[in-house]
Every structure is written in C-alpha cells, then in structure tokens.
C-alpha cells in the first residue's frame, strides 16, 4: 500500500508535483480544483505557481499550506539559497517577485511554520554579516525625492505584513500622539496616521502635505526602521545581535 501520493497543480504548460500522504493528496487535489489562477494563456514560472497555490492554501487550509510550504522550501531554498536569492535567479518582474515573497511570508504568524522559517534562515546565513574580515557600517539616509513618500513603506507592508503590521500600528499610534503636542500640532493639521494611510491609500493626505518636512521625515525614519525589522526578523536575530554585526 502506497505511503505517499502525488498531487499535481497546473497552470497552462506549467505544473508542479507535490508528494505527500494519500489523505492530504486527496485534499490537495480537491483544493486544486477550486484554484483559480491567471488567464491560462499567461505564462508563469514554477516558483510563481507554487506561490499562487501557497496563498490559496493559506486562505483555505493551514495543514495543506504547511505541506506546500515544505515543498516550496525544498524546491527553491535548498542548498543554501534564500528566498530572495531564488527570486533573483528566476529573473522575475518586480510585481512577480513581490507576489512570491508575499506568499512565502504569509505563514509567518502560524506557530507551526516558525521552525521552518528558522531552519531555512539557518541554512542560508548571511555571508556579509557573518564575515569576520569585513567591517560594516550602517547609515540611515533619506528617500528619493519622488512620489508621496509612502511607496517604500507600502511595498514593505504588502510583502512582509505579518512581520511588520503590529509594529507599524504601534509606531503609528506613537507618531499620532507626538503630533498632538501643542508646540507642534499646528503643522500636523491633517494628522500623522501612517498606518491608516498605508492600509487605505485613498485616505492619505495630498502630496504637498506628505512632502512637507514635519511629515516626510518621520515617515522616512519609520520606513527605515521597518527595513531593519525585516532584516533581523528574517535572519532570526535580535536587534542587539544585528547591531553587534556592525563595527
């Protein structure tokens, strides 16, 4: 009697095979039948198909999501390759790379997935941070002077939301409280609710307000702190351990 079965996920000419227990294979097959992808005439890579189906599983069945996540890691993050390296190697467009990373980190708040993320990080240590022959310096700079200043933070939140959402909400509440200080409140006449603006872009103030120094500087600082948080969380380091890598 077979101890494993294979479920196939297909999109146009692209297909992936998932090996799992017979019971879960049946569930995967049923879930795959309800899986709607892009127009079948649109070609997508294997890693994109994995990512799309992983998101579908996360929304429908945690157990199946873990099965697909295990297969995803084994397929694309083995032999010392991190998910970010895998995305680069496939030469994905910015939009496709964003979708793959978003799917990969969509299980972050699932307790059963944490050991998998940790093991993947341990198998792909940072060569730069781990080198004793390199002296690193961190520099916090500004953002490019185009757009409304929210684009980078919006991208980070979209891709790494499970890692950042709680922190962003806390920091947004802190900034709003600071903006109510009577000494400076007059310059924040449209508030400083960064979380609301990122979650609901249609609620963001006009460009002139967002580009004003009292508003854009705290947004820039918060965005850079979000980058730091993504770095130490995905490497499974504490903020202090990350700081210790810089001489």
Coordinates of C-alpha atoms in Angstrom, one line a residue, residues 31 55-62 64:
X31 CA -8.4 22.3 -3.3
X55 CA -1.5 31.7 -0.9
X56 CA -4.6 29.8 -1.9
X57 CA -3.9 27.1 0.7
X58 CA -3.2 29.7 3.4
X59 CA -6.6 31.2 2.8
X60 CA -8.3 27.7 3.0
X61 CA -6.4 25.1 4.9
X62 CA -3.5 25.6 7.3
X64 CA -2.2 21.9 3.4

